[in-house]
């Protein structure tokens, strides 16, 4: 079973993270007016990647210089010419998992020439040189900076600003390391979605939610699949899980697909930087309409499909063989995603899927019938209701679906027989930690509690015996779910904590209610700012 740290970040870590995010927003802001919002976020992300890979290279080069120059080091090289040749030897870096960055492509060189003109051409040349020297990046890096109609002075200032952001150390080796490119992309999606007035259906999966999914389904061996993989954060966390449990990376095979071309490229970059071997297709493509892995049967599926998508062209897929439990409505893709994911499960496969809360109770356009058919087929293993404010750019409440093909024990998974049962977990009242005024993350303890409850219920070796906890978890038989009209909202099953609340002191009650009120005010302010921003864009 998983053992997590406490998930808390020091004040210094939080301040550093905030400072980086503030600088990133300043960087993007430098291009406001020169490019539309959708374009300049990709420009900034491309430059951040270039800075990231160059800084990691320079950091290793500095360490190598010290080792080669120190007479006390076993790697000491007395001959200066030979020492310099080793410092410029591609093999010295590649053998240590460091991408080779040619001299003309290094950030220090680009920064020095940033205000002398031709900066766009220089960046394109740097990207081309890096691709040429590193096969895993070929055809992935952005190379259209020279064509951008951007003021050279602003471009130079942008490079200066990104140059002041330390990325290399955060990128690799820190125990508090996150999926950096994914984290950056998540931040930009949230800020730009607010600036552009976009809806909340397209966003990067928050890191604490990814961790929870991975900790619950435990992908140690077999095929791992994400049908909407974004920048690859699910795969990064799966590899971290393997590392923390003494597993071997070559015991899993990773597959994915992504619709957005820019995000697909970022995913390729991110996985290459992590040295994660993954097949996320030769191009970006719509998973529901153009499945790039048609014959794949996965042992583990991790997915955060876009919420409540209404323009998915479902009419074109009437009669699709994946719709075993009913044809999903053309007005909402939630049950298309659930059935696509189900179709990808191996005979003992398990899936963890993030969806909007409405998926648990909706009855419109046949969704209730599809849900009933999936429950009666005994595919639903566990449902988790999440706290609010976990996602950067949507206030839509979210939940986790856990699906499985096999609830009976076998030699590989000698768990208890769970046929005809579903576990409900209501985590809505978990306070988490507020990383900003409007954004919450689950703590390590909270992730561990939810995952441990699931593992106990499944009857895993070494897990504590399972017991229902009023207000938090409940194991329900299918006849009980039928009495609730096949609705899967955990709050209907777990009961309340009123018995515990009766023992609550007045001081604790005041503190709890005050927090609820503050959270309500924060959400109100966020929604009010979105409404005002939308009103400002109306052309009267």
XYZ file of C-alpha atoms in Angstrom, residues 7-531:
525
model
C 2.016 16.828 1.635
C 2.674 20.123 3.419
C 4.816 22.784 1.851
C 7.002 25.106 3.815
C 6.389 28.828 3.748
C 9.583 29.244 1.749
C 8.387 26.673 -0.824
C 5.020 28.390 -1.101
C 6.632 31.814 -1.451
C 9.045 30.501 -4.100
C 6.200 28.882 -6.038
C 4.169 32.074 -5.886
C 7.141 34.171 -6.983
C 7.669 31.910 -10.012
C 4.002 32.067 -10.966
C 3.972 35.838 -10.604
C 7.005 36.100 -12.880
C 5.401 33.786 -15.416
C 2.341 35.991 -15.558
C 4.559 39.072 -15.944
C 6.326 37.267 -18.802
C 3.067 36.606 -20.592
C 1.887 40.129 -19.902
C 4.883 41.552 -21.773
C 3.387 40.209 -24.996
C -0.152 41.412 -24.338
C -1.236 43.588 -27.243
C 1.350 42.083 -29.580
C -0.235 38.650 -29.748
C -3.634 37.234 -28.928
C -3.898 35.465 -25.567
C -4.105 31.973 -27.064
C -0.811 32.523 -28.926
C 1.293 34.245 -26.315
C 0.824 31.574 -23.694
C 2.406 29.086 -26.123
C 5.268 31.482 -26.879
C 6.036 31.791 -23.176
C 5.773 28.035 -22.624
C 8.169 27.359 -25.513
C 10.726 29.759 -24.060
C 10.311 28.278 -20.584
C 11.049 24.829 -22.008
C 14.170 26.157 -23.716
C 15.291 27.803 -20.465
C 14.505 24.612 -18.537
C 16.566 22.297 -20.736
C 19.451 24.778 -20.999
C 19.582 25.439 -17.270
C 19.609 21.728 -16.478
C 22.469 21.288 -18.961
C 24.458 24.216 -17.540
C 23.962 22.952 -14.012
C 25.395 19.555 -14.895
C 28.207 21.213 -16.835
C 29.178 23.243 -13.749
C 29.226 20.092 -11.609
C 31.290 18.268 -14.230
C 33.767 21.165 -14.383
C 34.317 20.916 -10.624
C 34.858 17.160 -10.729
C 37.304 17.344 -13.635
C 39.245 20.252 -12.092
C 39.490 19.031 -8.488
C 42.732 17.072 -7.802
C 40.926 15.301 -4.951
C 38.204 14.037 -7.269
C 38.466 10.528 -8.779
C 37.415 12.142 -12.082
C 40.247 14.710 -12.013
C 41.817 15.426 -15.420
C 45.136 17.238 -15.278
C 45.459 18.110 -18.966
C 43.453 21.305 -19.573
C 42.856 20.645 -23.262
C 41.475 17.185 -22.567
C 39.364 18.607 -19.750
C 37.824 21.168 -22.126
C 37.162 18.475 -24.717
C 35.333 16.400 -22.116
C 33.221 19.408 -21.134
C 32.104 19.724 -24.748
C 31.639 15.987 -25.310
C 28.019 15.104 -26.011
C 28.446 11.589 -24.588
C 29.406 12.918 -21.156
C 25.925 14.426 -20.838
C 23.762 11.928 -22.692
C 25.179 9.033 -20.645
C 23.888 10.787 -17.510
C 20.425 11.407 -18.943
C 21.118 15.088 -19.671
C 20.009 16.502 -23.007
C 22.903 17.874 -25.042
C 22.484 21.585 -25.741
C 24.811 22.889 -28.490
C 26.726 26.065 -27.678
C 24.648 28.267 -30.008
C 21.430 27.041 -28.374
C 22.355 27.756 -24.746
C 20.252 30.247 -22.866
C 23.254 32.391 -21.904
C 23.994 32.912 -25.615
C 20.379 33.697 -26.481
C 20.063 36.118 -23.593
C 23.228 37.929 -24.629
C 21.860 38.441 -28.139
C 18.245 39.074 -27.145
C 18.261 42.820 -27.771
C 20.511 42.892 -30.807
C 17.799 41.916 -33.307
C 16.868 38.633 -34.928
C 15.854 37.087 -31.627
C 13.063 35.043 -33.214
C 15.415 33.513 -35.759
C 17.939 32.753 -32.992
C 15.321 30.910 -30.939
C 14.136 28.888 -33.939
C 17.761 27.957 -34.714
C 18.274 26.906 -31.079
C 15.189 24.693 -31.143
C 16.312 23.095 -34.417
C 19.815 22.448 -33.050
C 18.455 20.826 -29.883
C 16.148 18.572 -31.921
C 19.051 17.565 -34.157
C 21.190 16.525 -31.190
C 18.400 14.798 -29.206
C 16.347 12.297 -31.260
C 13.563 11.995 -28.656
C 12.695 15.680 -29.260
C 12.646 15.634 -33.056
C 9.540 17.163 -34.550
C 8.315 18.266 -31.119
C 9.799 21.679 -30.283
C 8.115 24.916 -31.451
C 10.043 26.635 -34.253
C 7.862 29.521 -35.420
C 9.225 32.398 -33.331
C 10.660 34.226 -36.336
C 7.176 34.507 -37.847
C 5.636 36.131 -34.790
C 4.744 39.784 -35.167
C 6.283 40.744 -31.825
C 8.131 43.936 -30.981
C 11.838 43.049 -30.606
C 12.198 45.193 -27.483
C 9.366 43.319 -25.800
C 10.798 39.990 -26.913
C 14.171 40.911 -25.423
C 12.517 41.952 -22.169
C 10.615 38.675 -22.094
C 13.833 36.672 -22.405
C 15.407 38.744 -19.611
C 12.444 38.024 -17.357
C 12.325 34.290 -18.047
C 16.088 34.242 -17.545
C 15.537 35.406 -13.968
C 13.336 32.391 -13.168
C 15.252 29.416 -11.757
C 13.900 26.222 -13.318
C 16.697 23.653 -13.515
C 16.870 22.851 -9.822
C 13.104 22.499 -9.517
C 13.050 20.454 -12.674
C 14.928 17.422 -11.451
C 15.854 15.825 -8.167
C 13.845 17.799 -5.620
C 11.732 15.583 -3.314
C 8.977 18.200 -3.603
C 9.317 18.186 -7.370
C 6.163 18.474 -9.444
C 5.401 17.938 -13.090
C 6.963 21.308 -13.885
C 5.828 21.819 -17.459
C 2.412 20.499 -16.542
C 2.290 22.746 -13.486
C 3.230 25.739 -15.628
C 0.624 24.786 -18.209
C -2.001 24.334 -15.482
C -1.248 27.813 -14.179
C -1.473 29.359 -17.642
C -4.706 27.570 -18.482
C -6.293 28.956 -15.344
C -5.123 32.532 -15.794
C -5.707 32.665 -19.530
C -9.099 30.992 -19.313
C -10.194 33.794 -16.999
C -8.650 36.417 -19.300
C -10.175 34.887 -22.424
C -13.542 34.076 -20.857
C -13.322 30.391 -21.752
C -15.356 27.700 -20.057
C -14.101 25.226 -17.495
C -14.051 22.057 -19.536
C -10.378 22.123 -20.564
C -7.666 22.143 -17.933
C -4.658 20.328 -16.563
C -5.364 17.813 -13.776
C -4.330 19.222 -10.366
C -1.311 17.399 -8.953
C -3.053 16.273 -5.742
C -5.874 14.725 -7.791
C -3.355 12.921 -10.019
C -1.581 11.622 -6.930
C -4.872 10.385 -5.490
C -5.782 8.532 -8.686
C -2.384 6.849 -8.859
C -2.294 5.960 -5.173
C -5.715 4.332 -5.429
C -5.223 2.170 -8.519
C -1.483 1.428 -7.910
C -0.087 1.009 -11.460
C 3.029 -1.068 -10.765
C 2.876 -3.626 -13.592
C 1.223 -3.695 -16.990
C -0.146 -1.239 -19.537
C -1.088 2.298 -18.442
C -3.348 4.416 -20.653
C -4.577 8.021 -20.596
C -6.951 8.882 -23.471
C -6.620 12.651 -22.885
C -3.087 12.820 -21.534
C -2.405 16.569 -21.696
C 1.216 17.231 -20.775
C 1.695 13.716 -19.366
C 1.228 14.471 -15.667
C -0.534 11.147 -15.028
C 2.456 9.252 -16.423
C 4.932 11.313 -14.411
C 3.069 10.534 -11.193
C 2.790 6.834 -12.118
C 6.577 6.680 -12.503
C 7.031 8.411 -9.146
C 4.712 5.840 -7.586
C 6.853 3.036 -9.023
C 10.013 4.688 -7.665
C 8.531 5.073 -4.176
C 7.501 1.396 -4.111
C 10.748 -0.075 -5.371
C 9.294 -1.069 -8.730
C 10.896 -1.075 -12.157
C 9.941 1.355 -14.915
C 10.322 -1.336 -17.567
C 7.446 -3.263 -15.984
C 4.895 -0.757 -17.262
C 4.135 0.316 -20.826
C 2.667 3.803 -21.244
C 0.120 4.841 -23.886
C -1.754 8.089 -24.354
C -3.466 10.474 -26.736
C -4.111 14.226 -26.794
C -6.379 16.373 -28.948
C -4.594 19.745 -28.721
C -1.444 19.910 -30.859
C 0.409 22.378 -28.618
C -0.429 20.354 -25.512
C 0.650 17.160 -27.306
C 4.015 18.769 -28.050
C 4.368 19.889 -24.429
C 3.591 16.337 -23.360
C 6.291 14.950 -25.646
C 8.760 17.475 -24.200
C 7.778 16.715 -20.620
C 8.064 12.950 -21.004
C 11.367 13.283 -22.851
C 12.759 15.427 -20.044
C 11.692 12.782 -17.535
C 13.125 9.978 -19.718
C 9.727 8.302 -19.695
C 9.242 6.067 -22.701
C 5.645 6.547 -23.843
C 3.568 6.107 -26.971
C 1.267 9.127 -27.122
C 0.824 8.880 -30.869
C 2.680 10.402 -33.790
C 0.352 13.393 -33.760
C -2.482 15.025 -31.884
C -5.906 13.480 -32.527
C -9.454 13.320 -31.160
C -9.637 10.129 -29.073
C -13.383 9.614 -29.430
C -13.290 9.946 -33.237
C -9.748 8.819 -34.139
C -8.433 6.267 -31.661
C -4.666 6.011 -32.159
C -4.521 2.812 -30.061
C -7.475 0.827 -31.439
C -6.279 -2.586 -30.242
C -5.026 -1.534 -26.797
C -6.341 -3.258 -23.680
C -4.973 -1.485 -20.612
C -4.459 -2.784 -17.087
C -4.713 0.759 -15.715
C -6.494 3.800 -17.114
C -5.970 7.270 -15.649
C -8.080 9.986 -17.224
C -9.380 13.507 -16.763
C -11.626 14.054 -19.788
C -12.923 17.569 -20.471
C -16.082 18.136 -18.426
C -19.541 18.223 -19.982
C -18.367 18.771 -23.566
C -21.384 19.435 -25.787
C -19.670 19.912 -29.170
C -18.051 16.481 -29.508
C -19.902 15.565 -32.745
C -21.595 12.599 -31.135
C -24.089 12.326 -33.992
C -21.268 10.979 -36.165
C -20.717 8.056 -33.798
C -24.241 6.610 -33.612
C -23.977 2.826 -33.499
C -20.321 2.856 -32.390
C -19.347 -0.529 -30.960
C -18.084 1.126 -27.760
C -21.618 2.121 -26.737
C -22.342 -1.233 -25.098
C -24.411 0.307 -22.299
C -26.313 2.864 -24.362
C -25.730 5.632 -26.888
C -24.336 8.752 -25.148
C -26.195 11.990 -25.839
C -24.817 14.345 -28.486
C -25.205 17.148 -25.930
C -22.691 15.746 -23.411
C -19.615 13.528 -23.863
C -19.289 12.323 -20.236
C -20.760 8.874 -20.901
C -18.922 8.602 -24.204
C -15.679 8.951 -22.261
C -16.756 6.432 -19.609
C -17.671 3.863 -22.242
C -14.532 4.498 -24.305
C -12.451 3.934 -21.168
C -14.429 0.795 -20.292
C -13.776 -0.554 -23.789
C -10.041 -0.178 -23.175
C -9.911 -2.210 -19.943
C -8.177 -5.581 -19.932
C -9.987 -8.521 -18.233
C -8.593 -7.424 -14.857
C -8.206 -3.720 -15.719
C -9.058 -0.838 -13.401
C -9.690 2.809 -14.276
C -9.698 6.067 -12.327
C -11.609 8.864 -14.085
C -12.235 12.507 -13.135
C -15.657 13.812 -14.153
C -18.109 16.542 -13.238
C -20.421 15.724 -10.329
C -23.422 15.797 -12.645
C -22.280 12.501 -14.159
C -23.256 10.724 -10.935
C -26.920 11.689 -11.047
C -27.890 12.991 -14.497
C -30.911 11.401 -16.186
C -31.197 13.567 -19.300
C -30.952 12.099 -22.800
C -30.582 8.539 -21.564
C -27.614 9.079 -19.256
C -29.498 7.570 -16.322
C -30.119 4.380 -18.307
C -26.441 4.130 -19.307
C -25.374 4.582 -15.685
C -27.850 1.904 -14.544
C -26.554 -0.530 -17.167
C -22.943 0.045 -16.091
C -23.855 -0.479 -12.424
C -25.821 -3.647 -13.197
C -22.828 -4.911 -15.188
C -20.857 -4.472 -11.923
C -18.289 -2.164 -13.538
C -18.443 0.548 -10.873
C -16.037 -0.151 -8.009
C -15.803 3.127 -6.099
C -17.104 6.705 -6.241
C -15.342 9.658 -4.592
C -16.829 13.144 -4.199
C -14.037 15.758 -4.140
C -13.786 19.081 -2.290
C -14.417 22.325 -4.164
C -11.738 24.652 -5.594
C -9.292 21.928 -6.631
C -9.211 23.010 -10.270
C -7.646 26.228 -11.489
C -10.199 27.503 -13.923
C -13.497 25.847 -13.162
C -15.855 25.929 -10.238
C -17.626 22.786 -11.489
C -17.698 20.249 -8.614
C -15.799 17.092 -9.529
C -15.815 13.433 -8.595
C -13.774 10.305 -9.257
C -15.146 7.166 -10.892
C -13.251 3.903 -10.331
C -14.213 1.173 -12.773
C -13.040 -2.429 -12.882
C -13.565 -5.497 -15.030
C -12.933 -7.930 -12.200
C -14.128 -7.853 -8.587
C -13.291 -11.476 -7.766
C -9.876 -12.432 -6.334
C -7.198 -14.199 -8.356
C -3.560 -15.199 -7.880
C -2.260 -11.756 -8.867
C -4.794 -9.852 -6.769
C -5.897 -12.051 -3.881
C -8.342 -9.476 -2.599
C -11.827 -10.154 -1.278
C -14.826 -10.868 -3.495
C -16.540 -7.474 -4.061
C -19.178 -8.532 -6.570
C -22.401 -6.584 -6.231
C -20.815 -3.884 -4.048
C -19.759 -0.269 -4.578
C -17.691 1.844 -2.186
C -18.787 5.459 -1.678
C -16.361 8.045 -0.261
C -17.466 11.609 0.484
C -14.335 13.780 0.676
C -16.122 17.099 0.122
C -15.434 18.283 3.674
C -11.691 17.652 3.561
C -10.159 21.116 4.081
C -6.954 20.542 2.127
C -4.581 23.485 1.985
C -5.358 26.745 0.182
C -2.369 27.471 -2.063
C -3.988 30.716 -3.228
C -7.141 32.586 -2.237
C -9.179 30.467 -4.614
C -7.221 27.243 -5.155
C -7.138 24.215 -2.862
C -4.916 21.126 -2.819
C -5.508 17.888 -0.972
C -2.809 17.211 1.614
C -0.733 14.052 1.706
C -2.654 12.819 4.750
C -5.966 13.335 2.990
C -4.798 11.509 -0.144
C -3.495 8.681 2.049
C -6.772 8.410 3.981
C -8.912 8.151 0.842
C -6.555 5.642 -0.809
C -6.217 3.556 2.359
C -10.020 3.364 2.695
C -10.263 1.991 -0.851
C -7.436 -0.494 -0.289
C -9.023 -1.690 2.962
C -12.390 -2.130 1.248
C -10.763 -4.136 -1.555
C -9.196 -6.383 1.104
C -5.581 -5.839 0.102
C -2.829 -7.595 2.047
C -1.550 -5.455 4.915
C -4.517 -3.090 4.845
C -6.595 -2.442 7.947
C -10.036 -4.076 8.107
C -12.669 -1.963 6.399
C -15.551 -0.343 8.302
C -18.134 2.235 7.242
C -17.494 5.703 8.678
C -20.636 7.879 8.970
C -20.265 10.974 6.843
C -17.184 9.646 5.029
C -17.512 6.150 3.523
C -20.086 3.426 2.996
C -20.123 0.104 1.153
C -23.447 -0.362 -0.659
C -25.037 -3.381 -2.309
C -26.614 -2.999 -5.735
C -30.134 -3.260 -4.328
C -29.430 -0.237 -2.125
C -28.213 1.700 -5.173
C -31.355 0.649 -7.040
C -33.466 2.115 -4.212
C -31.632 5.401 -4.832
C -32.669 5.297 -8.501
C -29.146 4.305 -9.646
C -27.709 7.634 -8.516
C -24.058 7.407 -7.449
C -23.653 10.583 -5.373
C -21.728 9.513 -2.215
C -23.666 11.935 0.021
C -26.764 9.771 -0.464
C -25.058 6.740 1.042
C -22.496 7.760 3.640
C -24.958 9.374 6.054
C -23.960 12.301 8.259
C -21.505 13.124 10.997
C -24.194 14.528 13.254
C -23.356 12.084 16.024
C -19.767 13.319 15.987
C -20.871 16.940 15.648
C -22.861 16.608 18.881
C -19.532 16.197 20.671
C -18.062 19.241 18.917
C -17.144 22.145 21.192
C -18.598 25.591 20.548
C -15.131 26.928 19.686
C -14.563 24.163 17.101
C -18.050 24.692 15.674
C -17.441 28.443 15.294
C -14.092 27.784 13.608
C -15.662 25.252 11.203
C -18.586 27.489 10.302
C -16.300 30.506 9.900
C -14.124 28.556 7.461
C -17.194 27.501 5.472
C -18.278 31.143 5.298
C -14.828 32.332 4.196
C -14.756 29.662 1.482
C -18.203 30.789 0.297
C -17.033 34.424 0.160
C -13.912 33.403 -1.799
C -15.946 31.494 -4.370
C -18.381 34.416 -4.607
C -15.503 36.836 -5.319
C -14.127 34.529 -8.010
C -17.468 34.235 -9.762
C -18.074 37.977 -9.452
C -14.733 38.755 -11.109
C -15.578 36.400 -13.996
C -18.957 38.085 -14.501
